């Protein structure tokens, strides 16, 4: 199978992905160490999300230079010797100065919906025994609010469905649910965060997006904060992170079964952090600095040129990674997903409705998963209108083409049909089943007319 074409990226996340949004909110600057950040990120330089943008755009530029007849050695020599044409092409191709988007040659490539402090679950107005935590819950953003901004922009700009189908959604949240707006990590908060993250993906699927990478959480017990606390708090942080990641993996797997026309990937950040922590020298970190935050160390300084190198440090403060750790994450992300997707420079027109070959078995499994999940929701008080566990695709369409039925709701939520009942996905198995169902209905109608 050919890798799916990706021409745009949308990120949703918290301080781990934030490219400067929180630094523009004075109230958030007051409650953080952003004054010690030279680039307005929650680190001593650029975040992984900056690095990955630069990496992909560099590849786009190299491809464009090669199309003009330049070899790899010509390109590298031109850069080394400061050839004006090449330098100008690079300088004017993109900028990381805007926290909300990155354009490549004037066209949106990345849209950022990230903000320090963001929670997955919406905790606004949720009471807390702590006045500080209650206030924190009020001022912090959440995944639902960012998603609404994303969808509002889509509507305002009339983003076509074909463009959404070539967009990769990268989402990383949940840490603040465990350690910022609650007293200590627990399974309850983990479950709420995971539910919000899965709902976020489902809502975006309903709005035409197909490709997702969800990050899991790094082991919170490895951060300087919990290393300093030690004992029961450290053990609890480790156990809750492990629980969170296990449940998130299960939820992502179920989502991929329900929506086989989508790619839903889980990026294992936890393994990367853990390996770097256990083998620091292998990644150019110092074992003696693993448990020390750079921002409060004697080594901390911001140079006159605006840089603040944290040589050997894994962490910038007591919970956030250093810029070197961010760069490591970006490198591993790139190496993994540059093989799984075909990242291409954004263009103004995307290819229309690519044909997808998904087996009837997978489609029926998706139907059963979605149907049973709706039935299991007691608040909806729904009742089966079809033998859903054994129904063929043709039977599903026969029932589903009638509005006001549960089957119609299911195939609409699965994106098989749109709100007008027309086929939404270019999948041969669905086309054939729908054609048979409609032909059967026509024959039935003709027979009824003759009898009448």
Coordinates of C-alpha atoms in Angstrom, one line a residue:
X1 CA 0.0 0.0 0.0
X2 CA 1.3 3.4 -1.0
X3 CA 2.0 5.8 1.9
X4 CA -0.8 8.4 2.4
X5 CA 0.0 11.9 1.1
X6 CA 0.2 14.5 3.9
X7 CA 0.4 18.1 2.8
X8 CA -0.5 19.8 6.0
X9 CA -0.1 19.4 9.8
X10 CA -2.3 20.5 12.7
X11 CA -1.0 20.2 16.2
X12 CA -3.1 20.2 19.4
X13 CA -1.4 20.1 22.8
X14 CA -0.1 21.7 25.9
X15 CA 3.2 23.2 27.0
X16 CA 5.1 20.3 25.5
X17 CA 4.0 21.4 22.0
X18 CA 3.4 25.1 22.6
X19 CA 5.4 27.3 20.2
X20 CA 4.9 30.5 22.1
X21 CA 1.1 30.9 22.6
X22 CA 1.2 30.9 26.4
X23 CA 4.0 33.4 26.5
X24 CA 1.6 35.9 25.0
X25 CA -0.8 35.6 28.0
X26 CA 0.6 37.7 30.8
X27 CA -1.3 35.7 33.5
X28 CA 0.4 32.4 32.3
X29 CA 3.8 34.1 32.2
X30 CA 3.3 35.0 35.9
X31 CA 2.7 31.3 36.9
X32 CA 5.6 29.8 34.9
X33 CA 9.3 30.0 34.2
X34 CA 8.7 31.5 30.7
X35 CA 10.8 34.5 31.6
X36 CA 13.8 32.1 31.6
X37 CA 12.9 30.9 28.1
X38 CA 14.8 32.6 25.2
X39 CA 12.2 31.7 22.6
X40 CA 9.0 31.8 24.6
X41 CA 8.7 28.0 24.7
X42 CA 8.6 25.9 27.8
X43 CA 12.2 24.9 27.3
X44 CA 15.6 26.6 26.7
X45 CA 15.2 26.8 23.0
X46 CA 12.8 25.4 20.4
X47 CA 10.1 22.8 21.0
X48 CA 9.9 19.4 19.2
X49 CA 7.1 20.9 17.1
X50 CA 9.4 23.6 15.8
X51 CA 12.1 21.1 15.0
X52 CA 9.8 18.8 13.1
X53 CA 8.4 21.7 11.0
X54 CA 12.0 22.8 10.1
X55 CA 12.9 19.2 9.2
X56 CA 10.0 18.7 6.8
X57 CA 10.3 22.1 5.2
X58 CA 14.1 21.4 4.7
X59 CA 13.1 18.3 2.8
X60 CA 10.6 20.2 0.6
X61 CA 13.4 22.7 -0.2
X62 CA 15.9 20.0 -1.1
X63 CA 13.3 18.4 -3.4
X64 CA 12.6 21.7 -5.1
X65 CA 16.4 22.4 -5.6
X66 CA 16.8 18.9 -7.1
X67 CA 14.0 19.6 -9.5
X68 CA 16.0 22.5 -10.8
X69 CA 18.9 20.2 -11.5
X70 CA 21.0 20.6 -8.4
X71 CA 22.7 17.6 -6.9
X72 CA 23.0 17.0 -3.1
X73 CA 26.6 18.2 -3.1
X74 CA 25.7 21.3 -5.0
X75 CA 23.0 22.2 -2.5
X76 CA 25.4 21.6 0.5
X77 CA 28.2 23.6 -1.1
X78 CA 25.8 26.5 -1.9
X79 CA 24.7 26.6 1.7
X80 CA 28.2 26.4 3.1
X81 CA 29.5 29.2 0.9
X82 CA 26.5 31.4 1.4
X83 CA 25.2 31.5 -2.1
X84 CA 22.7 34.3 -2.2
X85 CA 20.0 32.6 -4.3
X86 CA 19.9 29.5 -2.0
X87 CA 20.1 31.5 1.2
X88 CA 17.2 33.8 0.1
X89 CA 15.1 30.7 -0.9
X90 CA 15.6 29.2 2.5
X91 CA 15.1 32.5 4.4
X92 CA 11.9 33.4 2.6
X93 CA 10.4 29.9 2.5
X94 CA 9.1 29.8 6.2
X95 CA 9.4 31.4 9.6
X96 CA 8.9 30.0 13.2
X97 CA 8.0 33.4 14.6
X98 CA 4.2 33.0 14.5
X99 CA 2.9 30.7 17.3
X100 CA -0.4 29.9 15.4
X101 CA 0.8 28.8 12.0
X102 CA 3.8 28.1 9.8
X103 CA 3.5 28.9 6.1
X104 CA 5.6 27.4 3.4
X105 CA 6.0 29.7 0.4
X106 CA 2.9 31.6 1.5
X107 CA 0.7 28.5 2.0
X108 CA -0.4 27.2 5.4
X109 CA 1.7 24.1 6.2
X110 CA 1.2 23.9 10.0
X111 CA -1.6 25.2 12.2
X112 CA -1.0 25.2 15.9
X113 CA -3.7 24.8 18.6
X114 CA -1.3 24.4 21.5
X115 CA -1.1 26.3 24.8
X116 CA 0.8 25.8 28.0
X117 CA -1.5 24.4 30.8
X118 CA -4.0 22.9 28.4
X119 CA -6.0 20.0 29.8
X120 CA -7.6 17.2 27.8
X121 CA -10.8 17.2 30.0
X122 CA -12.7 20.4 30.5
X123 CA -12.2 21.3 34.2
X124 CA -13.7 24.8 34.1
X125 CA -16.0 25.5 37.0
X126 CA -15.2 22.1 38.5
X127 CA -14.9 22.7 42.2
X128 CA -11.7 22.0 44.1
X129 CA -10.7 22.0 47.8
X130 CA -7.8 24.2 46.7
X131 CA -8.6 27.8 45.7
X132 CA -5.4 27.9 43.7
X133 CA -6.4 24.8 41.7
X134 CA -9.9 26.1 41.2
X135 CA -8.5 29.4 39.8
X136 CA -6.1 27.4 37.6
X137 CA -8.9 25.4 36.2
X138 CA -10.7 28.6 35.2
X139 CA -7.8 30.2 33.3
X140 CA -6.4 27.2 31.5
X141 CA -7.5 26.1 28.0
X142 CA -8.7 22.6 27.1
X143 CA -8.8 20.3 24.1
X144 CA -12.5 21.0 23.4
X145 CA -11.9 24.8 23.2
X146 CA -9.0 24.3 20.8
X147 CA -11.0 21.9 18.7
X148 CA -13.7 24.5 18.4
X149 CA -11.2 27.1 17.2
X150 CA -9.9 24.6 14.7
X151 CA -13.4 23.9 13.3
X152 CA -14.3 27.6 13.3
X153 CA -11.3 28.3 11.2
X154 CA -12.2 25.5 8.8
X155 CA -15.6 27.0 8.3
X156 CA -14.4 30.6 7.9
X157 CA -11.8 29.6 5.4
X158 CA -14.0 27.0 3.7
X159 CA -11.3 24.3 4.0
X160 CA -12.2 21.6 1.4
X161 CA -12.7 18.0 2.5
X162 CA -9.9 16.9 0.1
X163 CA -7.4 19.1 2.1
X164 CA -8.6 17.7 5.4
X165 CA -7.9 14.2 4.0
X166 CA -4.3 15.1 3.4
X167 CA -3.8 16.7 6.9
X168 CA -2.1 15.0 9.8
X169 CA -3.5 15.8 13.2
X170 CA -0.9 15.5 16.0
X171 CA -2.3 15.6 19.5
X172 CA -0.5 15.5 22.8
X173 CA -2.3 16.3 26.0
X174 CA -3.2 14.7 29.4
X175 CA -0.2 15.6 31.6
X176 CA -1.8 18.7 33.1
X177 CA -4.9 16.7 33.9
X178 CA -2.7 14.6 36.2
X179 CA -0.3 17.1 37.7
X180 CA -1.6 20.6 37.3
X181 CA -5.3 20.9 37.9
X182 CA -5.5 18.0 40.4
X183 CA -3.8 17.3 43.7
X184 CA -2.0 14.2 42.5
X185 CA -2.3 11.8 39.5
X186 CA -5.1 9.2 39.7
X187 CA -6.9 6.7 37.5
X188 CA -10.0 8.9 37.6
X189 CA -8.2 11.9 36.0
X190 CA -6.5 9.5 33.5
X191 CA -9.8 8.1 32.4
X192 CA -11.3 11.6 31.9
X193 CA -8.3 12.7 29.9
X194 CA -8.3 9.7 27.6
X195 CA -12.0 10.0 27.0
X196 CA -11.6 13.6 26.0
X197 CA -8.7 12.8 23.7
X198 CA -10.7 10.0 21.9
X199 CA -13.7 12.3 21.7
X200 CA -11.5 14.9 20.1
X201 CA -10.3 12.5 17.4
X202 CA -13.9 11.3 16.7
X203 CA -15.2 14.8 16.4
X204 CA -12.5 15.6 13.9
X205 CA -13.1 12.4 12.0
X206 CA -16.8 13.5 11.7
X207 CA -15.6 16.7 10.2
X208 CA -13.5 15.1 7.5
X209 CA -10.1 14.5 9.0
X210 CA -8.5 11.0 8.6
X211 CA -5.0 10.9 9.8
X212 CA -4.0 11.1 13.5
X213 CA -0.9 10.6 15.7
X214 CA -1.6 10.7 19.4
X215 CA 1.4 10.9 21.8
X216 CA 1.4 9.0 25.1
X217 CA 2.8 10.4 28.3
X218 CA 6.4 10.2 29.4
X219 CA 6.9 8.6 32.8
X220 CA 6.1 11.5 35.1
X221 CA 8.1 9.8 37.9
X222 CA 11.3 10.5 36.0
X223 CA 10.9 14.2 36.1
X224 CA 12.9 16.2 38.7
X225 CA 9.7 17.1 40.5
X226 CA 8.9 13.5 41.4
X227 CA 12.5 12.4 41.8
X228 CA 12.7 15.1 44.5
X229 CA 9.5 14.0 46.1
X230 CA 10.4 10.3 46.1
X231 CA 8.5 7.6 48.0
X232 CA 4.8 7.1 47.6
X233 CA 4.4 10.2 45.3
X234 CA 7.0 8.9 42.9
X235 CA 5.5 5.4 42.8
X236 CA 2.0 6.8 42.3
X237 CA 3.2 9.0 39.4
X238 CA 4.9 6.0 37.7
X239 CA 1.8 3.8 38.2
X240 CA -0.6 6.4 36.9
X241 CA 1.5 7.1 33.8
X242 CA 1.7 3.4 33.1
X243 CA -2.1 3.1 33.5
X244 CA -2.7 6.1 31.3
X245 CA -0.6 4.8 28.5
X246 CA -2.0 1.3 28.6
X247 CA -5.6 2.6 28.5
X248 CA -4.8 5.1 25.7
X249 CA -3.3 2.4 23.6
X250 CA -6.4 0.3 24.0
X251 CA -8.6 3.3 23.1
X252 CA -6.6 4.1 20.0
X253 CA -6.8 0.4 18.9
X254 CA -10.6 0.4 19.3
X255 CA -10.8 3.7 17.4
X256 CA -8.8 2.3 14.5
X257 CA -11.2 -0.7 14.3
X258 CA -14.2 1.7 14.2
X259 CA -12.7 3.9 11.5
X260 CA -10.7 1.7 9.1
X261 CA -10.6 4.5 6.5
X262 CA -8.5 6.5 9.0
X263 CA -4.9 6.1 10.2
X264 CA -4.7 6.3 14.0
X265 CA -1.1 6.0 15.3
X266 CA 0.2 6.1 18.8
X267 CA 3.6 7.7 19.2
X268 CA 5.4 6.1 22.2
X269 CA 7.1 9.1 23.8
X270 CA 7.4 7.1 27.1
X271 CA 9.8 4.6 25.7
X272 CA 12.0 7.4 24.3
X273 CA 12.1 9.3 27.6
X274 CA 12.7 6.1 29.6
X275 CA 15.5 4.9 27.3
X276 CA 17.2 8.3 27.4
X277 CA 16.9 8.4 31.2
X278 CA 18.4 4.9 31.6
X279 CA 21.1 5.4 29.0
X280 CA 21.8 9.1 29.1
X281 CA 25.4 9.0 27.6
X282 CA 24.0 7.3 24.5
X283 CA 21.9 10.4 23.9
X284 CA 24.6 13.0 25.0
X285 CA 23.0 13.6 28.3
X286 CA 24.9 13.6 31.6
X287 CA 23.9 11.0 34.2
X288 CA 24.7 13.5 37.0
X289 CA 22.2 16.0 35.6
X290 CA 19.2 13.7 35.0
X291 CA 17.3 14.8 38.1
X292 CA 18.3 18.4 38.0
X293 CA 16.3 21.2 36.3
X294 CA 18.5 23.4 34.1
X295 CA 16.5 26.6 34.8
X296 CA 17.4 26.5 38.5
X297 CA 20.9 25.2 38.2
X298 CA 24.2 27.2 38.5
X299 CA 24.7 26.5 34.8
X300 CA 21.6 28.5 33.7
X301 CA 22.2 31.6 31.7
X302 CA 20.8 33.3 28.6
X303 CA 23.6 34.4 26.3
X304 CA 23.8 37.8 24.5
X305 CA 22.8 36.0 21.2
X306 CA 19.6 34.8 22.8
X307 CA 20.7 31.2 23.2
X308 CA 20.6 29.2 26.4
X309 CA 22.3 25.9 25.9
X310 CA 21.6 23.3 28.5
X311 CA 24.4 20.9 27.8
X312 CA 23.8 17.5 29.4
X313 CA 20.4 18.3 30.9
X314 CA 17.3 16.3 30.1
X315 CA 15.0 18.8 31.8
X316 CA 14.6 22.5 31.5
X317 CA 12.5 22.9 34.7
X318 CA 11.1 20.4 37.1
X319 CA 8.7 18.8 34.5
X320 CA 9.5 20.1 31.0
X321 CA 12.2 18.6 28.7
X322 CA 15.2 20.5 27.6
X323 CA 15.6 21.7 24.0
X324 CA 18.0 18.8 23.4
X325 CA 15.4 16.4 24.5
X326 CA 12.8 18.1 22.3
X327 CA 15.2 17.7 19.3
X328 CA 15.6 14.0 20.1
X329 CA 11.8 13.5 20.1
X330 CA 11.6 15.4 16.8
X331 CA 14.3 13.3 15.2
X332 CA 12.6 10.0 16.2
X333 CA 9.2 11.3 15.1
X334 CA 10.6 12.2 11.7
X335 CA 12.4 8.9 11.2
X336 CA 9.2 7.0 12.0
X337 CA 6.5 8.9 10.2
X338 CA 8.5 10.0 7.1
X339 CA 8.4 6.3 6.2
X340 CA 4.7 5.8 7.0
X341 CA 3.4 8.9 5.2
X342 CA 4.4 10.8 2.1
X343 CA 4.9 14.3 3.3
X344 CA 4.6 16.7 0.4
X345 CA 4.8 20.5 0.1
X346 CA 1.4 22.1 0.6
X347 CA -0.5 23.1 -2.6
X348 CA -3.6 25.0 -3.1
X349 CA -5.6 22.1 -4.5
X350 CA -5.6 18.6 -3.0
X351 CA -6.5 15.4 -4.9
X352 CA -10.2 14.6 -4.7
X353 CA -11.6 11.6 -2.8
X354 CA -8.9 8.9 -3.2
X355 CA -10.2 5.4 -3.6
X356 CA -9.8 3.3 -0.5
X357 CA -9.6 -0.5 -0.5
X358 CA -11.1 -1.7 2.8
X359 CA -12.5 -5.3 3.1
X360 CA -16.1 -6.0 4.0
X361 CA -14.9 -7.8 7.1
X362 CA -13.2 -4.6 8.4
X363 CA -16.2 -2.5 7.5
X364 CA -18.6 -4.8 9.3
X365 CA -16.3 -4.9 12.3
X366 CA -16.4 -1.1 12.4
X367 CA -20.2 -1.1 12.2
X368 CA -20.5 -3.6 15.1
X369 CA -18.0 -1.6 17.2
X370 CA -19.9 1.7 16.7
X371 CA -23.4 0.2 17.0
X372 CA -22.6 -1.7 20.2
X373 CA -20.9 1.4 21.8
X374 CA -24.1 3.4 21.2
X375 CA -26.3 0.7 22.6
X376 CA -24.0 0.5 25.7
X377 CA -24.6 4.2 26.4
X378 CA -27.6 3.9 28.8
X379 CA -28.3 7.6 28.7
X380 CA -29.3 7.3 25.1
X381 CA -31.9 4.6 25.8
X382 CA -31.5 3.1 22.3
X383 CA -32.8 -0.2 21.0
X384 CA -31.5 -2.4 18.2
X385 CA -33.3 -2.1 14.8
X386 CA -31.2 -4.8 13.0
X387 CA -29.3 -8.0 13.8
X388 CA -26.2 -5.8 13.9
X389 CA -23.6 -8.5 14.8
X390 CA -24.4 -10.6 11.7
X391 CA -25.8 -8.1 9.2
X392 CA -24.3 -7.9 5.7
X393 CA -23.3 -4.5 4.3
X394 CA -26.3 -4.7 2.0
X395 CA -28.7 -5.3 4.9
X396 CA -27.0 -2.4 6.8
X397 CA -27.6 0.0 3.9
X398 CA -31.2 -1.2 3.5
X399 CA -32.0 -0.2 7.1
X400 CA -29.5 2.7 7.2
X401 CA -30.9 4.6 4.2
X402 CA -34.1 5.1 6.2
X403 CA -33.7 8.2 8.3
X404 CA -34.5 8.2 12.1
X405 CA -33.2 4.7 12.5
X406 CA -30.3 3.8 14.7
X407 CA -28.5 2.1 11.8
X408 CA -28.7 5.4 9.9
X409 CA -27.1 7.2 12.8
X410 CA -24.3 4.6 13.0
X411 CA -23.4 4.7 9.3
X412 CA -23.5 8.6 9.4
X413 CA -21.2 8.7 12.4
X414 CA -18.9 6.2 10.7
X415 CA -18.7 8.7 7.8
X416 CA -20.1 6.1 5.4
X417 CA -22.8 8.5 4.3
X418 CA -23.3 12.2 4.7
X419 CA -26.2 14.1 6.2
X420 CA -28.1 13.8 2.9
X421 CA -27.7 10.0 2.8
X422 CA -25.2 10.0 0.0
X423 CA -22.0 7.9 0.0
X424 CA -19.2 9.8 1.7
X425 CA -16.3 7.4 1.3
X426 CA -14.8 6.2 -2.0
X427 CA -14.7 2.5 -0.9
X428 CA -15.7 -0.1 -3.6
X429 CA -17.2 -2.5 -1.0
X430 CA -19.5 0.3 0.3
X431 CA -20.4 1.4 -3.3
X432 CA -21.4 -2.1 -4.3
X433 CA -23.4 -2.8 -1.1
X434 CA -25.2 0.5 -1.4
X435 CA -26.0 -0.2 -5.1
X436 CA -27.4 -3.6 -4.2
X437 CA -29.5 -2.2 -1.4
X438 CA -31.0 0.6 -3.5
X439 CA -31.7 -1.8 -6.4
X440 CA -33.5 -4.1 -4.0
X441 CA -35.5 -1.2 -2.6
X442 CA -36.5 -0.2 -6.2
X443 CA -37.6 -3.8 -7.0
X444 CA -39.6 -3.9 -3.8
X445 CA -41.3 -0.6 -4.6
X446 CA -42.2 -1.8 -8.2
X447 CA -43.6 -5.0 -6.8
X448 CA -45.7 -3.1 -4.2
X449 CA -47.0 -0.8 -7.0
X450 CA -48.1 -3.8 -9.2
X451 CA -49.9 -5.4 -6.2
X452 CA -51.7 -2.2 -5.5

